Short mmCIF file of C-alpha atoms and ligand atoms in Angstrom, two decimals:
data_model
loop_
_atom_site.label_atom_id
_atom_site.label_comp_id
_atom_site.label_asym_id
_atom_site.label_seq_id
_atom_site.Cartn_x
_atom_site.Cartn_y
_atom_site.Cartn_z
CA MET A 52 63.80 -71.88 50.44
CA ALA A 53 62.43 -70.68 47.05
CA ARG A 54 61.92 -72.52 44.50
CA VAL A 55 63.76 -72.16 41.13
CA LEU A 56 61.93 -72.65 38.01
CA VAL A 57 64.96 -73.15 34.95
CA ALA A 58 64.23 -72.84 31.61
CA ASP A 59 66.76 -73.37 29.06
CA ASP A 60 66.72 -75.65 25.99
CA ASP A 61 70.75 -75.73 26.08
CA GLU A 62 71.05 -79.06 28.52
CA PRO A 63 74.29 -78.36 29.99
CA ILE A 64 73.90 -74.57 31.34
CA ARG A 65 70.57 -75.80 32.85
CA ARG A 66 72.11 -78.78 34.84
CA LEU A 67 75.17 -75.44 35.78
CA LEU A 68 72.41 -73.29 36.82
CA THR A 69 70.37 -76.12 39.28
CA ARG A 70 73.83 -76.80 40.42
CA VAL A 71 74.46 -73.60 41.36
CA LEU A 72 70.98 -72.43 43.29
CA SER A 73 70.49 -75.69 44.53
CA ARG A 74 74.23 -75.65 46.13
CA ASN A 75 72.82 -72.43 47.84
CA GLY A 76 70.00 -73.48 49.06
CA TYR A 77 67.31 -73.11 46.58
CA GLU A 78 64.93 -76.61 45.18
CA CYS A 79 64.62 -76.32 41.42
CA ASP A 80 63.03 -77.77 38.77
CA GLU A 81 63.96 -77.70 35.41
CA ALA A 82 62.24 -77.05 32.29
CA ALA A 83 63.75 -77.70 28.19
CA ASP A 84 60.94 -74.71 26.74
CA ALA A 85 58.62 -72.55 26.95
CA GLU A 86 55.96 -74.72 27.07
CA GLU A 87 57.16 -77.33 29.29
CA ALA A 88 58.27 -74.02 32.11
CA LEU A 89 54.40 -72.85 31.90
CA ALA A 90 53.00 -76.45 32.33
CA GLN A 91 55.26 -77.03 35.27
CA LEU A 92 54.01 -73.21 36.61
CA GLU A 93 51.04 -74.07 36.13
CA ARG A 94 51.18 -76.27 39.02
CA GLY A 95 52.50 -73.33 41.62
CA GLY A 96 54.94 -72.67 44.12
CA PHE A 97 57.87 -70.67 41.53
CA SER A 98 59.33 -68.35 43.35
CA VAL A 99 61.69 -67.28 40.72
CA LEU A 100 61.97 -68.46 36.53
CA LEU A 101 64.87 -67.89 35.41
CA CYS A 102 64.67 -68.27 31.86
CA ASP A 103 66.41 -68.29 28.73
CA ILE A 104 65.92 -65.97 25.38
CA ASP A 105 66.91 -68.02 22.56
CA MET A 106 63.85 -71.49 22.76
CA PRO A 107 62.98 -73.43 20.20
CA GLY A 108 59.01 -72.85 19.49
CA LEU A 109 58.40 -70.13 22.42
CA SER A 110 60.66 -67.82 23.10
CA GLY A 111 61.77 -66.11 26.31
CA LEU A 112 60.71 -63.23 25.67
CA GLU A 113 56.53 -64.14 24.72
CA LEU A 114 56.61 -66.70 27.41
CA LEU A 115 57.15 -63.36 29.76
CA GLU A 116 54.57 -62.43 28.15
CA GLY A 117 51.19 -61.35 30.12
CA LEU A 118 53.80 -63.62 32.82
CA THR A 119 53.80 -61.15 35.53
CA GLU A 120 49.58 -60.72 35.77
CA ARG A 121 49.13 -64.16 35.58
CA TYR A 122 51.40 -64.46 38.01
CA PRO A 123 51.79 -61.85 40.71
CA ASP A 124 54.30 -64.20 43.10
CA LEU A 125 56.86 -65.18 40.96
CA ALA A 126 59.86 -62.71 39.31
CA THR A 127 61.33 -63.87 36.54
CA VAL A 128 65.37 -63.42 35.87
CA MET A 129 66.69 -63.56 31.84
CA VAL A 130 69.66 -65.61 31.18
CA THR A 131 71.01 -65.00 27.52
CA GLY A 132 73.90 -64.90 25.03
CA THR A 133 72.14 -62.41 23.33
CA ASP A 134 74.06 -59.39 24.80
CA ASP A 135 71.48 -56.53 23.57
CA THR A 136 70.36 -53.68 25.36
CA GLU A 137 66.95 -53.31 23.17
CA VAL A 138 66.41 -57.26 24.28
CA ALA A 139 67.20 -56.47 27.64
CA ASP A 140 65.30 -53.29 27.32
CA ALA A 141 62.01 -55.64 26.18
CA ALA A 142 62.76 -57.91 28.70
CA LEU A 143 62.37 -55.54 31.27
CA GLU A 144 59.60 -53.67 29.87
CA ARG A 145 57.54 -57.08 29.81
CA GLY A 146 58.35 -57.44 33.77
CA ALA A 147 61.73 -59.32 33.62
CA TYR A 148 63.27 -58.63 37.61
CA GLY A 149 67.02 -59.22 35.87
CA TYR A 150 68.99 -59.64 32.93
CA VAL A 151 72.46 -61.90 32.50
CA ILE A 152 74.21 -62.42 30.38
CA LYS A 153 76.23 -66.03 29.18
CA PRO A 154 78.54 -66.84 30.13
CA PHE A 155 77.81 -65.93 33.82
CA GLN A 156 80.19 -66.70 36.24
CA PRO A 157 78.16 -68.63 38.97
CA ASN A 158 78.49 -65.89 41.55
CA GLU A 159 76.14 -63.53 39.41
CA ILE A 160 73.14 -65.57 38.94
CA LEU A 161 72.88 -65.95 42.56
CA ILE A 162 73.16 -62.43 42.83
CA SER A 163 70.47 -61.33 40.86
CA VAL A 164 68.09 -64.44 41.99
CA ALA A 165 68.66 -63.27 45.50
CA ASN A 166 67.65 -59.43 44.21
CA ALA A 167 65.01 -60.87 42.41
CA LEU A 168 63.46 -62.65 45.27
CA ARG A 169 64.25 -59.67 47.63
CA ARG A 170 62.33 -57.09 44.99
CA LEU A 171 59.83 -59.39 45.00
CA ARG A 172 59.03 -59.82 48.64
CA LEU A 173 58.90 -55.71 48.74
CA GLU A 174 56.95 -55.61 46.08
CA GLN A 175 53.84 -58.27 48.01
CA GLU A 176 54.40 -56.33 50.61
CA ASN A 177 53.86 -53.12 49.44
CA ARG A 178 50.67 -55.00 47.72
CA SER A 179 49.60 -56.12 50.80
CA GLN A 180 49.91 -52.68 52.69
CA GLN A 181 48.38 -51.05 49.75
CA ALA A 182 45.19 -53.87 50.31
CA ARG A 183 44.68 -52.76 53.85
CA LEU A 184 45.07 -48.82 53.05
CA GLU A 185 42.29 -49.56 50.62
CA GLU A 186 40.74 -51.39 52.56
CA MET A 187 40.70 -48.78 55.57
CA VAL A 188 39.42 -46.08 53.25
CA ARG A 189 36.82 -48.83 52.44
CA GLU A 190 35.70 -49.06 55.56
CA ARG A 191 35.96 -45.36 56.52
CA THR A 192 34.15 -43.88 54.02
CA ALA A 193 31.77 -46.60 54.61
CA GLU A 194 31.46 -44.75 58.17
CA LEU A 195 31.52 -41.97 56.84
CA TRP A 196 28.30 -41.90 55.08
CA LYS A 197 26.61 -43.82 57.88
CA ALA A 198 27.50 -40.36 59.40
CA VAL A 199 26.37 -38.30 56.66
CA SER A 200 23.72 -40.07 56.41
CA SER A 201 21.74 -39.97 60.20
CA LEU A 202 22.93 -36.58 60.34
CA GLU A 203 20.77 -35.54 56.97
CA GLN A 204 17.93 -37.40 58.57
CA ALA A 205 18.46 -35.66 62.00
CA HIS A 206 18.66 -32.65 60.09
CA GLU A 207 15.10 -33.42 57.82
CA GLU A 208 13.38 -34.56 61.12
CA LEU A 209 14.75 -31.43 63.06
CA ARG A 210 13.36 -29.17 60.15
CA ALA A 211 10.38 -31.08 60.23
CA SER A 212 9.76 -30.20 64.37
CA ARG A 213 10.77 -26.74 63.91
CA ALA A 214 7.96 -26.04 60.03
CA GLU A 215 5.73 -28.81 63.38
CA THR A 216 6.27 -26.48 65.98
CA VAL A 217 5.96 -22.94 64.47
CA GLU A 218 2.65 -24.29 62.88
CA ARG A 219 1.50 -25.16 66.09
CA LEU A 220 2.68 -21.69 68.15
CA SER A 221 0.88 -20.04 65.72
CA MET A 222 -2.49 -22.00 65.86
CA ALA A 223 -2.46 -20.80 69.40
CA ALA A 224 -2.91 -17.53 68.42
CA GLU A 225 -5.33 -18.18 65.35
CA PHE A 226 -7.39 -20.61 67.47
CA ARG A 227 -8.32 -17.23 69.20
CA ASP A 228 -11.01 -15.81 66.66
CA ASP A 229 -12.22 -17.08 63.62
CA GLU A 230 -8.89 -18.11 61.30
CA THR A 231 -8.43 -21.80 61.36
CA ALA A 232 -5.66 -24.07 61.58
CA ARG A 233 -6.15 -24.66 57.49
CA HIS A 234 -6.76 -21.03 56.95
CA LEU A 235 -2.43 -20.88 58.26
CA GLN A 236 -1.62 -24.20 55.76
CA ARG A 237 -3.09 -22.80 53.30
CA MET A 238 -1.88 -18.95 53.11
CA SER A 239 1.57 -20.52 53.79
CA ARG A 240 1.46 -23.06 50.66
CA TYR A 241 0.69 -19.98 48.73
CA CYS A 242 3.11 -17.47 49.88
CA GLU A 243 5.56 -20.59 49.38
CA MET A 244 3.82 -21.15 45.94
CA LEU A 245 3.96 -17.52 44.93
CA ALA A 246 7.95 -17.46 46.29
CA LEU A 247 8.74 -20.39 44.02
CA ARG A 248 6.99 -18.79 41.10
CA TYR A 249 8.44 -15.20 41.34
CA GLY A 250 12.47 -17.15 41.16
CA PHE A 251 12.95 -17.94 45.18
CA ASP A 252 14.79 -21.04 45.21
CA VAL A 253 13.23 -23.77 46.98
CA GLN A 254 15.07 -23.26 50.29
CA ARG A 255 13.79 -19.48 50.46
CA SER A 256 10.62 -20.35 49.63
CA GLU A 257 9.93 -23.05 52.04
CA LEU A 258 11.91 -21.04 54.89
CA LEU A 259 8.77 -18.59 54.08
CA ARG A 260 6.28 -21.60 53.87
CA ILE A 261 6.81 -22.04 57.64
CA ALA A 262 7.50 -18.15 58.26
CA SER A 263 4.58 -16.88 57.17
CA VAL A 264 2.21 -19.18 59.25
CA MET A 265 3.25 -16.60 62.11
CA HIS A 266 2.03 -13.73 60.54
CA ASP A 267 -0.41 -13.22 62.99
CA VAL A 268 0.86 -14.40 65.96
CA GLY A 269 0.45 -10.87 67.55
CA LYS A 270 -3.15 -11.37 68.10
CA ILE A 271 -2.56 -13.24 71.06
CA GLY A 272 -1.88 -9.88 72.53
CA ILE A 273 -5.50 -8.70 71.58
CA PRO A 274 -8.18 -8.33 73.99
CA ASP A 275 -11.05 -10.59 73.60
CA SER A 276 -13.76 -7.80 73.40
CA ILE A 277 -12.30 -6.78 70.34
CA LEU A 278 -10.37 -9.27 68.57
CA LEU A 279 -14.23 -11.46 68.86
CA LYS A 280 -16.30 -8.93 68.40
CA GLN A 281 -19.17 -9.20 66.64
CA GLY A 282 -19.67 -6.18 64.60
CA SER A 283 -17.16 -3.08 63.23
CA LEU A 284 -15.20 -2.01 65.22
CA THR A 285 -15.13 1.64 66.66
CA PRO A 286 -11.75 3.65 65.07
CA GLU A 287 -9.72 3.21 69.11
CA GLU A 288 -10.70 -0.07 68.39
CA ARG A 289 -9.50 -1.34 65.22
CA ARG A 290 -5.80 0.82 66.44
CA ILE A 291 -5.16 -2.01 68.87
CA MET A 292 -6.56 -4.47 66.39
CA GLN A 293 -3.89 -3.43 63.79
CA GLY A 294 -1.65 -3.29 66.68
CA HIS A 295 -1.11 -7.15 65.86
CA THR A 296 1.84 -6.17 63.68
CA GLU A 297 3.62 -4.68 65.99
CA ILE A 298 2.50 -7.44 68.15
CA GLY A 299 4.27 -10.40 66.24
CA HIS A 300 6.89 -8.30 65.53
CA ARG A 301 7.96 -7.86 68.90
CA ILE A 302 7.60 -11.32 69.90
CA LEU A 303 9.75 -12.65 67.08
CA ASP A 304 12.01 -10.74 66.60
CA GLY A 305 15.90 -10.81 67.57
CA SER A 306 16.09 -14.21 66.88
CA ARG A 307 18.56 -16.04 66.17
CA SER A 308 16.41 -18.27 64.29
CA GLU A 309 16.43 -17.41 60.42
CA VAL A 310 12.97 -19.00 60.11
CA LEU A 311 11.81 -16.17 63.48
CA ARG A 312 13.60 -13.53 62.04
CA VAL A 313 11.59 -13.60 58.55
CA GLY A 314 8.51 -14.09 61.25
CA ALA A 315 9.44 -11.03 62.13
CA THR A 316 9.76 -9.05 58.44
CA ILE A 317 5.86 -10.52 57.90
CA ALA A 318 4.14 -10.26 60.89
CA TYR A 319 5.39 -6.39 61.04
CA THR A 320 4.19 -5.90 57.45
CA HIS A 321 1.66 -8.58 55.83
CA HIS A 322 -0.88 -5.16 56.40
CA GLU A 323 0.92 -2.34 54.09
CA ARG A 324 -0.11 -1.52 51.09
CA PRO A 325 1.87 -0.13 48.21
CA ASP A 326 0.30 2.87 47.58
CA GLY A 327 1.11 3.87 51.41
CA HIS A 328 -2.39 2.96 52.70
CA GLY A 329 -1.60 -0.03 55.09
CA TYR A 330 -0.46 -0.50 58.54
CA PRO A 331 1.38 -0.23 60.84
CA ARG A 332 4.12 2.11 59.45
CA ARG A 333 2.26 3.16 55.87
CA LEU A 334 5.15 1.83 54.07
CA ARG A 335 5.66 1.84 50.63
CA GLY A 336 5.82 0.30 47.34
CA GLU A 337 9.71 -1.64 47.29
CA ASP A 338 9.64 -0.18 51.15
CA ILE A 339 7.73 -3.18 52.14
CA PRO A 340 9.85 -6.28 52.46
CA ILE A 341 9.07 -8.41 49.74
CA GLU A 342 7.71 -11.29 52.46
CA GLY A 343 5.19 -9.37 53.67
CA ARG A 344 4.33 -8.20 49.73
CA ILE A 345 3.69 -11.99 49.19
CA ALA A 346 2.12 -12.44 52.67
CA ALA A 347 -0.76 -9.81 51.85
CA ILE A 348 -1.51 -11.68 48.60
CA ALA A 349 -1.61 -14.97 50.21
CA ASP A 350 -3.79 -14.02 53.12
CA VAL A 351 -6.24 -12.20 51.45
CA PHE A 352 -6.49 -14.32 48.63
CA ASP A 353 -7.78 -17.10 51.17
CA ALA A 354 -10.02 -14.55 52.82
CA LEU A 355 -11.40 -14.23 49.68
CA THR A 356 -12.22 -17.49 48.83
CA THR A 357 -12.33 -19.54 51.87
CA ASP A 358 -16.12 -18.85 54.21
CA ARG A 359 -15.62 -17.23 57.28
CA VAL A 360 -17.83 -17.06 60.39
CA TYR A 361 -19.03 -13.58 59.40
CA ARG A 362 -19.16 -14.76 55.89
CA ARG A 363 -19.31 -16.41 52.91
CA ALA A 364 -16.54 -17.43 50.20
CA LEU A 365 -16.57 -14.66 47.66
CA PRO A 366 -17.49 -16.96 43.70
CA LEU A 367 -14.23 -17.65 42.99
CA GLY A 368 -14.74 -14.98 39.82
CA GLU A 369 -15.62 -12.05 41.75
CA ALA A 370 -12.66 -12.75 44.61
CA LEU A 371 -9.84 -12.50 41.63
CA ASP A 372 -11.96 -9.91 40.33
CA THR A 373 -11.38 -7.99 43.56
CA MET A 374 -7.79 -8.99 43.92
CA ARG A 375 -7.32 -7.60 40.37
CA ARG A 376 -9.10 -4.20 41.80
CA GLY A 377 -5.76 -4.25 44.04
CA ALA A 378 -3.14 -4.26 41.53
CA GLY A 379 -0.29 -1.71 41.91
CA THR A 380 -2.37 0.12 45.29
CA GLN A 381 -3.55 -3.50 47.62
CA PHE A 382 -1.77 -5.61 46.26
CA ASP A 383 2.09 -5.33 44.72
CA ALA A 384 1.47 -5.80 40.40
CA LYS A 385 4.38 -8.02 39.76
CA LEU A 386 3.68 -10.62 42.71
CA LEU A 387 0.39 -10.25 41.78
CA SER A 388 0.15 -11.52 37.64
CA CYS A 389 1.95 -13.60 39.20
CA PHE A 390 0.18 -15.26 41.53
CA LEU A 391 -2.18 -15.28 39.52
CA GLU A 392 -0.79 -17.17 36.59
CA GLY A 393 -0.41 -20.11 39.14
CA LEU A 394 -3.81 -19.54 40.25
CA ASP A 395 -4.10 -23.22 39.06
CA GLU A 396 -1.77 -24.15 41.79
CA ALA A 397 -3.52 -22.21 44.29
CA LEU A 398 -6.47 -24.01 42.92
CA ALA A 399 -5.56 -27.26 44.25
CA ILE A 400 -3.38 -26.31 47.26
CA ARG A 401 -7.21 -24.52 48.58
CA ALA A 402 -9.21 -28.02 47.87
CA GLU A 403 -6.19 -29.50 49.55
CA HIS A 404 -6.77 -27.91 52.98
CA LEU A 405 -9.93 -27.28 52.74
CA ASP A 406 -11.93 -26.69 56.24
CA PRO A 407 -13.96 -29.70 56.84
CA ASP A 408 -16.71 -28.13 59.16
CA ARG A 409 -17.61 -24.64 57.21
FE1 FE2 B 668 -3.12 -9.95 60.18
FE1 FE2 B 669 -4.37 -14.67 58.00
#
């Protein structure tokens, strides 16, 4: 049965309360003032505090201050001679569960104590349910985070393997002529660098980097006799060679993968020129997709600034002059000046991916 602490400076009242409660199965202790009550509460085990308001020393209201925080499993019922709604409000506000006015009928006390206990139990249940709920939310959140982070990791791996697959497949085409894996690395990084400088967001720039690796994938369809020919090509051979743009486009176009679709665009348009003298479609100006205009600058810059089997790299100044002369005719002028503003970055990329054997 519940233990009740009766705190009242009036001994006869204390006795009366104790008797009424004991007879109804409660276990009671007594305190003659607030200090004594606090000392008893400190020892623990009480479910209900019946508390007088007017006591010498600390009043009942002062005793009540902070009591619910310290003893969340204690229900306090005020017993007082003061029939004053303001005092009653103050007591309830401080966490009292009930308010009984003297003189009282024994039944009033029993009903108040029983009500206070019932409410206490509901609140305890509520609290433990709340705690269970919070625990569940914590667990679920932790699980969710675990799932999210493993998903992110899988996504990261997928991106890396996608980039690697594209790089390896494109190398297969490039290995057939003089261009090297390093050319693809440098050229695709120039593309990414230029895209970022031009204002593409990180994602779109990365997409361009991966997709641009495939710019010459169509060379896979060019006969060795032309692709590997030493010396200049006949007009017919040149026409076939130029077909690598259309072949690349046909290989990559119509995919559900965005990276392959962008790759198709770049393969198709990286030899177009703003002045309309490019190939295969002789597109002009902004009819050339921006991905193709970017790739053209990156591809030619790398061709001019690195050694090839048939010729050595131009001195940097000469290469830059050649590029500048093509502004507006061979290259999109705005993109070219954007690229040249980032020259330091381009040179850093070149230094990082130099062909070791040339
Ligand atoms: Fe090409
Ligand atoms: Fe190339």
